[in-house]
Coordinates of C-alpha atoms in Angstrom, one line a residue:
M16 CA -49.6 -41.2 226.1
T17 CA -51.8 -38.9 228.2
E18 CA -55.3 -38.5 226.9
L19 CA -57.2 -35.3 227.4
N20 CA -60.5 -37.1 227.6
E21 CA -61.8 -40.2 229.3
A22 CA -63.5 -43.1 227.7
H23 CA -67.0 -42.1 229.1
H24 CA -66.5 -38.3 227.8
P25 CA -66.7 -38.4 224.0
I26 CA -65.9 -34.8 223.8
A27 CA -62.1 -33.9 224.0
A28 CA -61.0 -31.7 226.9
Q29 CA -59.6 -28.5 225.7
P30 CA -56.6 -27.2 227.3
T31 CA -56.8 -23.8 228.8
P32 CA -53.7 -21.6 228.2
E33 CA -52.6 -19.1 230.8
W34 CA -52.8 -15.6 229.1
P35 CA -50.2 -13.1 230.2
D36 CA -51.6 -10.0 232.0
T37 CA -51.1 -7.0 229.4
A38 CA -52.4 -4.5 231.8
D39 CA -49.0 -4.1 233.4
A40 CA -47.1 -4.3 230.2
G41 CA -46.4 -0.6 229.8
V42 CA -43.3 0.1 228.3
G43 CA -43.3 3.8 228.7
D44 CA -43.8 4.8 225.1
P45 CA -47.5 5.9 224.4
S46 CA -47.4 4.8 221.0
V47 CA -46.1 1.3 221.8
D48 CA -48.5 1.0 224.9
A49 CA -51.5 1.8 222.5
A50 CA -50.3 -0.9 220.1
L51 CA -50.0 -3.4 222.9
A52 CA -53.5 -2.5 224.1
A53 CA -54.8 -4.3 221.2
L54 CA -53.9 -7.6 223.0
D55 CA -56.4 -6.9 225.8
G56 CA -59.1 -9.4 225.5
L57 CA -57.3 -11.5 222.8
Q58 CA -58.2 -14.6 224.7
T59 CA -62.0 -13.8 224.1
K60 CA -61.6 -13.3 220.4
P61 CA -62.1 -16.2 217.9
V62 CA -58.9 -17.8 217.0
A63 CA -59.5 -17.1 213.3
D64 CA -59.3 -13.3 214.1
H65 CA -55.9 -13.5 215.6
E66 CA -53.8 -13.4 212.4
A67 CA -55.4 -10.1 211.6
L68 CA -54.9 -8.7 215.0
Y69 CA -51.2 -9.7 215.1
A70 CA -50.7 -8.2 211.5
E71 CA -52.2 -4.9 212.9
L72 CA -50.1 -5.1 216.1
H73 CA -46.9 -5.6 213.9
D74 CA -47.9 -2.7 211.6
A75 CA -48.5 -0.4 214.4
L76 CA -45.3 -1.4 216.4
L77 CA -43.3 -0.8 213.1
E78 CA -44.8 2.5 212.6
S79 CA -43.8 3.3 216.4
L80 CA -40.3 2.1 215.7
N81 CA -40.0 4.3 212.6
E82 CA -41.5 7.7 214.3
E83 CA -39.0 10.3 215.0
P84 CA -38.2 10.5 218.7
A85 CA -39.6 13.5 220.5
A86 CA -37.3 16.5 221.1
G87 CA -35.6 16.5 224.5
N88 CA -36.2 12.9 225.1
G89 CA -32.4 12.4 225.5
G90 CA -32.1 10.0 222.5
A91 CA -29.0 8.3 221.4

């Protein structure tokens, strides 16, 4: 088994996740892009705050999904 800490380091090392770059995540829909912007800086926020942030993101994306498409947008 691989240990995250060595015997002479009593504090366990913490893995560092690779966070995706959300700056270029633009999907072309302004309301969706605005909702996704909430993910900027997520890695600097306490993990305890992530649940609320994801819930707000979910609600914002659901609201965007339920919006009427703009006229002349060539919708289906």
